[in-house]
Coordinates of C-alpha atoms and ligand atoms in Angstrom, one line a residue:
M1 CA -55.2 37.8 -3.2
A2 CA -54.8 40.0 -0.1
I3 CA -51.5 40.3 1.7
S4 CA -51.4 39.0 5.2
F5 CA -48.7 38.8 7.9
E6 CA -48.3 36.6 10.9
S7 CA -45.6 37.2 13.5
L8 CA -43.9 34.3 15.2
D9 CA -41.1 35.2 17.7
S10 CA -40.4 38.7 18.7
D11 CA -37.4 40.6 20.3
I12 CA -37.4 44.4 21.0
A13 CA -39.9 45.6 18.4
G14 CA -38.6 43.1 15.8
R15 CA -40.2 39.9 14.9
T16 CA -39.9 36.8 12.8
G17 CA -42.9 36.1 10.8
K18 CA -44.6 34.9 7.6
L19 CA -45.8 37.1 4.8
V20 CA -48.5 35.7 2.6
A21 CA -49.1 37.2 -0.7
G22 CA -51.7 35.4 -2.8
K23 CA -50.7 31.8 -2.5
K24 CA -47.1 32.5 -1.8
V25 CA -45.4 32.5 1.7
I26 CA -42.1 34.0 2.6
R27 CA -40.3 34.0 5.9
T28 CA -39.4 37.4 7.5
P29 CA -37.3 39.3 8.1
A30 CA -36.5 38.9 4.4
L31 CA -34.3 40.6 1.8
L32 CA -35.8 41.5 -1.5
P33 CA -32.9 41.9 -3.9
V34 CA -33.6 44.6 -6.5
I35 CA -33.7 43.3 -10.1
N36 CA -33.1 45.7 -12.9
P37 CA -34.1 43.8 -16.1
H38 CA -31.5 45.7 -18.2
L39 CA -28.6 45.0 -16.0
M40 CA -28.9 41.7 -14.3
L41 CA -25.6 40.8 -12.5
V42 CA -27.3 37.8 -11.0
T43 CA -30.4 36.2 -12.4
P44 CA -33.6 35.6 -10.5
K45 CA -33.0 31.9 -10.9
E46 CA -29.7 32.2 -9.2
L47 CA -31.2 34.3 -6.5
K48 CA -33.6 31.5 -5.9
G49 CA -30.8 29.0 -5.6
M50 CA -29.3 31.2 -2.9
G51 CA -32.5 31.1 -0.9
V52 CA -34.2 34.2 -2.0
E53 CA -38.0 33.9 -1.6
A54 CA -38.9 37.4 -2.9
L55 CA -37.5 40.1 -5.1
I56 CA -38.5 43.6 -6.2
T57 CA -38.3 45.2 -9.5
N58 CA -39.5 48.5 -11.1
A59 CA -42.7 48.5 -13.0
Y60 CA -41.9 51.9 -14.5
I61 CA -38.6 50.5 -16.0
F62 CA -40.6 47.7 -17.6
S63 CA -43.2 50.0 -18.9
Q64 CA -40.6 52.3 -20.6
S65 CA -38.5 49.4 -22.0
M66 CA -38.2 48.9 -25.6
Q67 CA -36.9 45.4 -24.9
Y68 CA -39.5 44.2 -22.4
S69 CA -42.6 46.3 -22.3
E70 CA -44.4 44.1 -24.8
R71 CA -43.1 40.8 -23.6
V72 CA -43.9 41.4 -20.0
R73 CA -47.5 42.1 -20.8
E74 CA -47.7 38.9 -22.8
E75 CA -45.7 36.5 -20.5
G76 CA -46.1 38.2 -17.2
L77 CA -43.3 39.0 -14.8
H78 CA -42.8 35.5 -13.3
K79 CA -42.2 33.8 -16.7
L80 CA -40.1 36.6 -18.0
L81 CA -37.9 36.7 -15.1
D82 CA -38.1 33.0 -14.6
F83 CA -38.9 33.3 -10.8
D84 CA -41.8 31.7 -9.1
G85 CA -41.4 33.4 -5.8
V86 CA -42.9 36.7 -4.7
I87 CA -42.4 39.5 -7.0
M88 CA -43.0 43.1 -5.7
T89 CA -43.1 46.0 -8.1
D90 CA -42.3 49.6 -7.3
S91 CA -44.3 52.3 -9.1
G92 CA -42.1 55.0 -10.5
S93 CA -42.0 57.0 -7.3
F94 CA -38.4 56.5 -6.8
Q95 CA -37.8 57.9 -10.3
L96 CA -40.1 60.7 -9.2
S97 CA -37.9 61.5 -6.3
V98 CA -34.7 61.4 -8.4
Y99 CA -35.9 63.0 -11.6
G100 CA -38.8 65.1 -10.4
E101 CA -41.5 63.7 -12.7
V102 CA -42.8 60.6 -14.3
S103 CA -45.2 60.2 -17.2
I104 CA -47.8 58.0 -15.5
T105 CA -50.7 58.3 -13.1
N106 CA -51.5 56.4 -10.0
K107 CA -54.2 54.4 -11.7
Q108 CA -52.1 53.6 -14.7
T109 CA -49.2 52.2 -12.7
L110 CA -51.4 50.1 -10.5
T111 CA -53.3 48.8 -13.4
Y112 CA -50.0 48.0 -15.2
Q113 CA -48.6 46.2 -12.1
R114 CA -51.8 44.1 -11.9
D115 CA -51.6 43.3 -15.6
I116 CA -48.0 42.1 -15.6
G117 CA -48.8 39.8 -12.7
S118 CA -47.0 41.5 -9.8
D119 CA -47.6 39.9 -6.3
I120 CA -47.3 43.2 -4.5
W121 CA -48.2 46.6 -6.1
V122 CA -47.0 50.0 -5.0
P123 CA -49.1 53.2 -5.7
L124 CA -47.5 56.3 -6.9
D125 CA -46.6 57.7 -3.5
I126 CA -44.5 60.9 -3.2
P127 CA -41.1 60.3 -1.5
T128 CA -40.7 63.8 0.2
S129 CA -37.1 64.9 0.6
P130 CA -35.8 65.0 4.2
D131 CA -35.0 68.7 3.6
A132 CA -38.5 69.7 2.7
D133 CA -40.2 72.3 4.7
R134 CA -43.3 71.4 6.6
E135 CA -45.8 72.8 4.2
T136 CA -44.3 70.8 1.3
A137 CA -44.2 67.7 3.4
E138 CA -47.8 68.1 4.4
G139 CA -49.0 68.9 0.9
E140 CA -47.2 65.9 -0.6
L141 CA -48.4 63.6 2.2
A142 CA -52.0 64.7 1.4
I143 CA -51.5 63.7 -2.2
T144 CA -49.9 60.3 -1.3
M145 CA -52.9 59.6 1.0
E146 CA -55.3 60.5 -1.7
R147 CA -53.6 58.1 -4.1
L148 CA -53.8 55.3 -1.4
R149 CA -57.4 56.0 -1.0
E150 CA -57.9 55.9 -4.7
A151 CA -56.1 52.6 -4.9
K152 CA -58.4 51.0 -2.4
E153 CA -61.5 52.5 -4.3
L154 CA -60.3 51.3 -7.7
F155 CA -59.1 47.8 -6.8
G156 CA -60.9 46.9 -3.6
N157 CA -59.6 46.0 -0.2
D158 CA -58.2 42.6 -1.2
A159 CA -55.9 43.8 -3.9
P160 CA -52.2 43.2 -2.9
I161 CA -51.4 46.9 -2.6
A162 CA -48.7 48.4 -0.4
G163 CA -49.5 51.5 1.7
P164 CA -46.3 53.6 1.8
V165 CA -45.9 55.9 4.9
Q166 CA -44.4 59.3 4.0
G167 CA -44.1 62.5 6.0
S168 CA -40.4 63.5 5.6
L169 CA -38.6 64.2 8.9
Y170 CA -41.7 65.3 10.7
P171 CA -42.6 62.7 13.4
D172 CA -46.1 63.9 13.8
L173 CA -46.7 63.6 10.0
R174 CA -45.2 60.1 10.0
E175 CA -47.6 59.3 12.9
R176 CA -50.6 60.7 11.1
A177 CA -49.6 58.8 7.9
G178 CA -49.1 55.5 9.9
K179 CA -52.6 55.9 11.4
E180 CA -54.3 56.7 8.1
V181 CA -52.5 54.0 6.2
G182 CA -53.7 51.5 8.9
D183 CA -57.2 52.9 9.0
L184 CA -57.5 52.5 5.2
G185 CA -56.9 48.7 5.7
F186 CA -53.3 48.4 4.4
T187 CA -51.5 45.4 5.9
F188 CA -48.3 45.9 4.0
C189 CA -46.7 49.2 4.8
P190 CA -43.4 50.4 3.4
I191 CA -41.7 53.3 5.1
G192 CA -40.7 55.6 2.3
A193 CA -38.2 58.4 1.6
V194 CA -35.5 57.1 3.8
V195 CA -32.9 56.4 1.2
P196 CA -31.5 59.9 1.4
L197 CA -31.1 59.5 5.2
M198 CA -29.3 56.2 4.8
E199 CA -27.1 57.6 2.0
S200 CA -25.9 60.4 4.3
Y201 CA -25.6 58.1 7.4
R202 CA -28.4 60.0 9.2
Y203 CA -29.3 57.0 11.3
R204 CA -30.5 59.1 14.2
D205 CA -33.1 60.6 12.0
L206 CA -33.9 57.2 10.5
V207 CA -34.7 55.9 14.0
D208 CA -37.0 58.8 14.8
V209 CA -38.8 58.5 11.5
V210 CA -39.3 54.7 11.6
L211 CA -40.4 54.7 15.2
A212 CA -42.9 57.5 14.6
A213 CA -44.5 55.4 11.8
K214 CA -44.4 52.3 13.9
R215 CA -46.1 54.1 16.8
T216 CA -49.4 54.4 14.9
L217 CA -49.2 51.5 12.3
P218 CA -51.1 48.4 13.2
R219 CA -48.9 45.9 15.0
S220 CA -50.1 43.3 12.5
A221 CA -48.8 45.2 9.5
C222 CA -45.8 44.0 7.7
I223 CA -43.3 46.8 7.6
H224 CA -40.9 47.2 4.6
L225 CA -38.0 49.6 4.8
F226 CA -37.8 51.1 1.3
G227 CA -34.4 51.1 -0.2
A228 CA -32.5 49.8 2.9
G229 CA -29.2 48.9 1.4
H230 CA -26.2 48.0 3.6
P231 CA -26.4 44.9 5.7
V232 CA -24.6 46.7 8.6
M233 CA -27.9 48.5 9.4
F234 CA -30.4 45.7 9.1
A235 CA -30.1 44.6 12.8
L236 CA -31.0 48.2 13.8
A237 CA -33.9 48.4 11.5
A238 CA -35.2 45.0 12.5
A239 CA -35.0 46.0 16.1
M240 CA -37.5 48.8 15.2
G241 CA -39.8 46.3 13.7
C242 CA -38.9 46.4 10.0
D243 CA -39.7 43.1 8.4
L244 CA -38.5 43.5 4.8
F245 CA -35.5 45.2 3.2
D246 CA -35.0 45.7 -0.5
S247 CA -31.6 46.2 -1.6
A248 CA -29.8 47.2 -4.7
A249 CA -26.6 47.7 -2.7
Y250 CA -25.3 44.3 -3.6
A251 CA -25.2 45.3 -7.3
L252 CA -24.4 49.0 -6.9
Y253 CA -21.5 48.3 -4.6
A254 CA -20.2 45.5 -6.9
K255 CA -20.1 48.0 -9.9
E256 CA -17.9 50.3 -7.8
G257 CA -15.6 47.4 -6.9
R258 CA -16.8 47.3 -3.3
Y259 CA -16.8 44.3 -1.1
L260 CA -19.6 44.2 1.6
T261 CA -19.2 42.9 5.0
T262 CA -21.4 43.2 8.1
H263 CA -19.0 45.7 9.5
G264 CA -18.6 48.0 6.5
S265 CA -17.5 47.8 2.9
F266 CA -14.0 47.6 1.4
K267 CA -12.6 48.6 -2.0
I268 CA -11.6 45.3 -3.4
D269 CA -8.2 46.8 -4.2
E270 CA -7.6 47.3 -0.5
L271 CA -8.1 43.7 0.4
A272 CA -5.2 41.3 0.9
D273 CA -7.5 38.5 2.0
L274 CA -11.2 37.7 1.6
P275 CA -12.7 37.4 5.1
C276 CA -15.8 35.5 4.1
S277 CA -16.8 31.8 3.6
C278 CA -19.2 32.2 0.6
A279 CA -18.6 30.2 -2.6
V280 CA -16.9 33.1 -4.3
C281 CA -14.5 33.8 -1.5
R282 CA -13.7 30.1 -1.0
S283 CA -12.7 29.6 -4.6
H284 CA -10.8 32.9 -5.2
T285 CA -7.9 34.7 -3.6
A286 CA -8.2 38.5 -3.2
E287 CA -5.9 38.9 -6.2
Q288 CA -7.8 36.5 -8.3
L289 CA -11.1 38.3 -7.5
R290 CA -9.5 41.7 -8.2
T291 CA -8.4 40.7 -11.6
A292 CA -11.2 38.3 -12.6
K293 CA -12.9 39.0 -16.0
D294 CA -16.3 38.7 -14.3
R295 CA -15.3 40.6 -11.2
T296 CA -18.4 42.7 -10.9
R297 CA -20.6 39.7 -11.0
L298 CA -18.5 37.7 -8.5
L299 CA -18.6 40.8 -6.2
A300 CA -22.4 40.9 -6.5
L301 CA -22.6 37.2 -5.6
H302 CA -20.4 37.7 -2.6
N303 CA -22.3 40.9 -1.6
L304 CA -25.6 39.0 -1.8
A305 CA -24.3 36.0 0.2
V306 CA -23.2 38.4 3.0
T307 CA -26.5 40.2 3.0
L308 CA -28.6 37.1 3.0
A309 CA -26.5 35.6 5.8
E310 CA -27.1 38.7 7.9
I311 CA -30.8 38.2 7.5
A312 CA -30.5 34.7 8.7
R313 CA -28.5 35.9 11.7
I314 CA -31.1 38.4 12.5
R315 CA -33.8 35.8 12.3
Q316 CA -31.9 33.6 14.7
A317 CA -31.2 36.4 17.1
I318 CA -34.9 37.2 17.2
T319 CA -35.7 33.6 17.9
D320 CA -33.1 33.5 20.7
G321 CA -33.9 36.9 22.1
T322 CA -30.4 38.2 21.6
L323 CA -31.2 41.0 19.1
W324 CA -29.9 43.7 21.4
E325 CA -26.5 42.1 21.4
L326 CA -26.4 41.9 17.6
V327 CA -27.6 45.6 17.3
D328 CA -24.9 46.6 19.7
E329 CA -22.3 44.7 17.8
R330 CA -23.2 46.1 14.3
C331 CA -23.7 49.7 15.5
R332 CA -20.2 49.9 16.7
N333 CA -19.0 49.8 13.2
H334 CA -19.7 53.4 12.4
P335 CA -20.0 56.4 14.6
Q336 CA -23.3 57.5 12.9
L337 CA -24.7 54.1 13.5
L338 CA -23.7 54.4 17.2
S339 CA -25.7 57.6 17.2
G340 CA -28.7 55.8 15.7
Y341 CA -28.3 53.0 18.3
R342 CA -28.1 55.5 21.2
R343 CA -31.2 57.2 19.8
L344 CA -32.9 53.8 19.7
L345 CA -32.1 53.3 23.4
Q346 CA -33.6 56.7 24.2
H347 CA -36.9 55.4 22.9
N348 CA -36.6 52.4 25.3
A349 CA -39.9 53.0 27.1
E350 CA -41.7 52.7 23.8
L351 CA -39.8 49.7 22.7
E352 CA -40.3 48.0 26.1
Q353 CA -44.0 47.6 25.3
F354 CA -43.2 45.4 22.3
D355 CA -40.3 43.5 23.9
R356 CA -40.8 39.9 25.1
A357 CA -40.5 38.8 28.7
H358 CA -38.0 35.9 28.5
K359 CA -34.8 35.6 26.5
R360 CA -32.0 33.2 26.2
R361 CA -29.5 35.6 27.8
F362 CA -28.5 39.2 28.5
F363 CA -24.8 40.0 27.9
Y364 CA -23.6 43.3 29.3
R365 CA -21.6 45.1 26.6
G366 CA -20.9 48.5 28.2
D367 CA -22.7 51.7 29.1
E368 CA -25.4 51.4 26.4
S369 CA -26.7 48.1 27.9
C370 CA -27.9 50.0 30.9
A371 CA -30.6 51.5 28.9
R372 CA -31.9 48.2 27.4
T373 CA -35.5 47.4 27.6
E374 CA -34.9 44.5 29.9
V375 CA -33.3 46.8 32.5
L376 CA -36.2 49.2 32.2
R377 CA -38.8 46.6 32.5
Y378 CA -37.1 44.9 35.5
Q379 CA -36.8 48.2 37.3
R380 CA -40.5 48.9 36.7
Q381 CA -41.4 45.5 38.1
I382 CA -39.2 46.1 41.2
T383 CA -41.9 48.3 42.4
R384 CA -44.1 45.3 42.8
L385 CA -41.8 43.4 45.2
R386 CA -43.3 42.6 48.5
L387 CA -41.1 43.9 51.3
G388 CA -41.1 43.8 55.1
E389 CA -40.3 46.8 57.2
N390 CA -36.6 46.3 57.6
V391 CA -35.0 45.6 54.3
L392 CA -31.3 44.8 53.6
V393 CA -29.7 44.8 50.1
A394 CA -26.7 42.6 50.6
C395 CA -24.4 43.5 47.7
D396 CA -21.9 40.7 48.5
N397 CA -24.8 38.2 48.2
G398 CA -24.0 37.0 51.8
V399 CA -26.4 35.5 54.3
R400 CA -27.7 38.1 56.9
E401 CA -29.9 37.7 60.0
G402 CA -32.2 40.0 61.7
Y403 CA -34.0 41.6 58.7
D404 CA -37.6 41.2 57.5
T405 CA -36.4 41.0 53.9
V406 CA -33.0 40.3 52.5
L407 CA -32.3 41.2 48.8
Y408 CA -29.3 40.8 46.7
F409 CA -27.9 43.2 44.1
K410 CA -27.0 42.7 40.4
P411 CA -26.1 45.7 38.3
P412 CA -27.4 47.1 36.0
F413 CA -30.7 45.8 37.2
G414 CA -30.5 46.5 40.9
P415 CA -31.9 44.6 43.9
Y416 CA -33.5 41.2 43.5
S417 CA -35.2 38.8 45.8
P418 CA -33.5 35.4 46.1
D419 CA -36.5 33.7 44.4
L420 CA -35.7 35.7 41.2
K421 CA -32.2 34.3 41.1
E422 CA -32.9 31.8 38.4
T423 CA -35.3 33.8 36.4
F424 CA -34.8 36.2 33.5
P425 CA -33.1 38.6 33.5
I426 CA -31.2 38.1 36.8
G427 CA -30.4 34.4 36.2
Q428 CA -29.6 34.8 32.5
S429 CA -27.5 37.9 32.6
E430 CA -23.7 37.9 32.3
I431 CA -21.9 40.9 33.5
P432 CA -18.2 41.7 33.6
E433 CA -16.5 43.4 36.6
W434 CA -18.7 46.1 37.9
D435 CA -18.3 49.5 36.1
A436 CA -19.6 52.9 37.2
A437 CA -22.4 53.0 34.6
M438 CA -23.9 49.7 35.6
V439 CA -23.6 50.5 39.4
R440 CA -25.4 53.8 38.9
Q441 CA -28.1 52.1 37.0
G442 CA -28.4 49.4 39.7
C443 CA -28.7 52.2 42.3
K444 CA -31.6 53.6 40.4
G445 CA -33.3 50.2 41.0
I446 CA -32.8 50.7 44.7
R447 CA -34.2 54.2 44.5
M448 CA -37.2 52.9 42.6
L449 CA -37.7 50.3 45.3
A450 CA -37.5 52.9 48.0
D451 CA -39.9 55.2 46.3
S452 CA -42.5 52.6 45.9
H453 CA -42.1 51.2 49.4
K454 CA -42.3 54.2 51.7
D455 CA -43.1 52.1 54.7
S456 CA -39.9 50.0 54.5
R457 CA -36.5 51.2 55.6
I458 CA -33.7 50.1 53.2
R459 CA -30.1 49.5 54.2
V460 CA -27.3 48.5 51.9
C461 CA -24.4 46.4 53.0
G462 CA -21.5 44.3 51.6
L463 CA -20.0 46.9 49.4
H464 CA -16.5 46.9 48.3
A465 CA -14.8 50.3 49.3
E466 CA -14.4 51.2 45.6
W467 CA -18.1 51.6 45.2
K468 CA -19.2 53.3 48.4
N469 CA -19.0 56.8 46.9
I470 CA -21.2 56.1 44.0
F471 CA -23.8 54.4 46.1
A472 CA -23.8 57.3 48.6
E473 CA -24.1 59.8 45.6
E474 CA -26.9 57.8 43.9
L475 CA -28.9 56.9 46.9
G476 CA -28.7 60.1 49.1
Q477 CA -31.2 59.7 51.9
T478 CA -33.2 56.9 50.3
A479 CA -31.1 54.1 51.7
E480 CA -28.5 53.9 54.4
L481 CA -25.1 52.4 53.7
I482 CA -23.9 50.0 56.5
E483 CA -20.9 47.6 56.8
Ligands
GUN501 N1 -37.9 53.4 -3.1 C1 -37.1 54.1 -2.2 N2 -37.9 54.9 -1.5 C2 -39.1 54.9 -2.0 C3 -40.4 55.5 -1.6 O1 -40.4 56.3 -0.7 N3 -41.5 55.1 -2.3 C4 -41.4 54.2 -3.4 N4 -42.5 53.9 -4.0 N5 -40.2 53.6 -3.7 C5 -39.2 53.9 -3.1
ZN502 ZN1 -17.8 36.0 0.1

């Protein structure tokens, strides 16, 4: 019955894994398309055919539905929706955040979700607005936590119940919530009330909120980002350790005539061509799609295909250890995403603890790459190099005599000993022509080496004239520049 999660490969704080709910297993990261029984543009059976292993629907909508409330009690969700994968149900909390109130209690919604055969149940948490003052956020969090405690008491520790993390924009409240949710024994933890942040492109705040929750949640918990819609931000969220995304965006965008891509969305009226290889785009021209009778459905199918492909790409990037490259690529598609990405890099010390040691490669993609976890980790490890008294850092990688230790130099990492030449990250990093940012970062490596080896005297040689000023500026008295 209980929900369990096993992680396989990891990259940054992201991971690939397996979520087990009852007897069903799904691969993560995963997309849970949102299904509204009253307006199904794509049926659950079709979703299954596209590779969807889990979906999410709203128990509150079912309970209020003239058409379905009886039937779902008799048949159960899986039969009614004709879907044998994992079905997660949301409570009514989202309606609560939009309309202000709902006519059910926590106990009622959980009992109902159990009775209709849901695989993952969500209590009646309170999604506190990002604009709430601290007192409100704290008060609402207390109610949410009380309801989570009640859920455990009523249904036991093995019931497949999600433990949402609330706390609005207050990092310490998110941390407290993460800790308490973990202590209560929840292994499936959605991060809630982030939809308004994503809707207004507040990715910087999103990063702070998710990382605050992640800091205290158990590493072994499966993390669901509630209401994450647009595929352009999935890589960023995955890098923070989010394992599941639910998305109504495929349908909502389709209804507005919008065509999703991993670098943004377009109005279908603006497109002269269809830059995609899904079944819809291969069998229609832009003009045919625009004027098709079932245009909304076709757009929904395309939007889903793009979204699912992005999940597959993220899984592959995690397996290869190239998630930073993917995050970098995606986050350059909108200035606010770039802000979120830069914020993520500011949290590099925290992320480094999750990151793995060996990756397939490191491609330098500009200034931002200097703050990557691999650079931080490498420079921390530099302090453990064994050095003689007279040390030379030969920036031209040439052979030198007369020194106790000769090191080479690779920006943005810094000095390295010849026996690290083939190992990650020195051996697997590809950098373009030097630029100022990477050279400054590399010099920091030399400074860290000097600081941790006070008995050694470090000299630097083999520098092209162009870089001498930066080295002199960065190194000051810590190392001497020679020819
Ligand atoms: N859907 C989007 N955000 C939320 C949230 O915070 N809680 C619940 N239960 N559902 C959501
Ligand atoms: Zn397409």
